[in-house]
Amino acid sequence: MIVIDGKTILTQRRGGRGENLTGHCKGAAPLAKIAQKLELPNGASVLHIERIRLGDNIPIGLQISYLALPPEQAISETDLQTSGSLYRILQEKFNIIP
């Protein structure tokens, strides 16, 4: 099995500090192009997350994620701020290996 770790986890492993500034974390109807890439039916909803990625307190990127999760698998801004890692949340909260 191949395990892919996120930027936060990789930065922490090298002794750095990986953080995120969450600017947006809400359910939304995806654009048609996004729905098609995620193979979603018409009318489906996704979790839209936008975060500024920091490495040792320096902005290094903007990450935009669209997650097609069942309604019972919610991720909040608090979850993202507390965990710091979307991959960690998916693995530990939902047993989803990205």
Short mmCIF file of C-alpha atoms in Angstrom, two decimals:
data_model
loop_
_atom_site.label_atom_id
_atom_site.label_comp_id
_atom_site.label_asym_id
_atom_site.label_seq_id
_atom_site.Cartn_x
_atom_site.Cartn_y
_atom_site.Cartn_z
CA MET A 1 0.00 0.00 0.00
CA ILE A 2 1.23 3.47 -0.88
CA VAL A 3 0.58 6.16 1.72
CA ILE A 4 0.72 9.78 0.66
CA ASP A 5 1.29 12.28 3.45
CA GLY A 6 0.22 15.89 3.23
CA LYS A 7 2.41 18.97 3.38
CA THR A 8 1.72 19.57 7.08
CA ILE A 9 2.80 16.07 8.09
CA LEU A 10 5.92 16.16 5.88
CA THR A 11 6.95 19.58 7.23
CA GLN A 12 6.53 18.38 10.83
CA ARG A 13 8.60 15.25 10.14
CA ARG A 14 11.57 17.38 9.07
CA GLY A 15 11.27 19.40 12.28
CA GLY A 16 9.48 22.36 10.74
CA ARG A 17 6.16 23.89 11.54
CA GLY A 18 3.41 23.30 8.99
CA GLU A 19 0.29 25.40 9.40
CA ASN A 20 -2.74 26.52 7.45
CA LEU A 21 -4.89 29.60 7.37
CA THR A 22 -8.40 28.49 6.47
CA GLY A 23 -10.22 31.08 4.42
CA HIS A 24 -13.22 29.04 3.36
CA CYS A 25 -14.75 25.75 4.51
CA LYS A 26 -18.36 25.31 3.44
CA GLY A 27 -20.70 22.99 1.63
CA ALA A 28 -21.49 24.16 -1.88
CA ALA A 29 -22.79 23.10 -5.26
CA PRO A 30 -19.69 22.48 -7.38
CA LEU A 31 -19.08 24.01 -10.78
CA ALA A 32 -20.03 21.65 -13.60
CA LYS A 33 -16.34 20.99 -14.38
CA ILE A 34 -15.62 20.00 -10.76
CA ALA A 35 -18.73 17.80 -10.54
CA GLN A 36 -17.69 16.04 -13.75
CA LYS A 37 -14.11 15.40 -12.50
CA LEU A 38 -15.50 14.01 -9.23
CA GLU A 39 -18.09 11.98 -11.17
CA LEU A 40 -20.94 13.49 -9.15
CA PRO A 41 -24.60 13.42 -10.12
CA ASN A 42 -26.46 16.66 -10.86
CA GLY A 43 -27.42 18.49 -7.68
CA ALA A 44 -24.67 16.90 -5.57
CA SER A 45 -22.92 18.98 -2.93
CA VAL A 46 -19.23 19.12 -2.05
CA LEU A 47 -17.17 20.51 0.79
CA HIS A 48 -15.20 23.43 -0.63
CA ILE A 49 -12.04 24.24 1.35
CA GLU A 50 -9.58 27.05 0.62
CA ARG A 51 -6.43 27.33 2.72
CA ILE A 52 -3.19 29.28 2.64
CA ARG A 53 -0.42 26.79 3.34
CA LEU A 54 2.43 27.91 5.60
CA GLY A 55 5.84 26.34 6.10
CA ASP A 56 7.70 27.68 9.13
CA ASN A 57 5.25 30.61 9.18
CA ILE A 58 5.98 31.56 5.53
CA PRO A 59 3.15 31.40 2.97
CA ILE A 60 4.08 28.75 0.39
CA GLY A 61 0.84 28.04 -1.42
CA LEU A 62 -2.89 28.24 -1.82
CA GLN A 63 -4.76 24.95 -1.66
CA ILE A 64 -8.30 24.60 -2.95
CA SER A 65 -9.99 21.27 -2.21
CA TYR A 66 -13.37 19.86 -3.19
CA LEU A 67 -14.45 16.83 -1.18
CA ALA A 68 -17.46 14.68 -2.01
CA LEU A 69 -18.24 13.33 1.45
CA PRO A 70 -21.48 11.77 2.71
CA PRO A 71 -23.48 14.19 4.91
CA GLU A 72 -22.55 12.28 8.07
CA GLN A 73 -18.84 12.86 7.35
CA ALA A 74 -18.55 16.59 8.03
CA ILE A 75 -15.34 18.57 8.37
CA SER A 76 -15.49 21.94 10.09
CA GLU A 77 -13.12 24.90 10.17
CA THR A 78 -12.47 23.95 13.80
CA ASP A 79 -11.41 20.44 12.69
CA LEU A 80 -8.97 21.96 10.20
CA GLN A 81 -7.56 24.44 12.70
CA THR A 82 -7.21 21.83 15.45
CA SER A 83 -5.69 19.08 13.31
CA GLY A 84 -3.76 21.23 10.87
CA SER A 85 -3.86 18.41 8.32
CA LEU A 86 -6.72 17.55 6.00
CA TYR A 87 -5.09 14.16 5.33
CA ARG A 88 -4.94 13.46 9.08
CA ILE A 89 -8.64 14.30 9.46
CA LEU A 90 -9.58 12.02 6.56
CA GLN A 91 -7.47 9.17 7.98
CA GLU A 92 -8.31 9.47 11.68
CA LYS A 93 -11.92 10.69 11.59
CA PHE A 94 -13.22 8.77 8.56
CA ASN A 95 -10.66 6.01 7.89
CA ILE A 96 -10.15 7.40 4.36
CA ILE A 97 -6.63 7.04 3.02
CA PRO A 98 -6.01 9.86 0.49
#
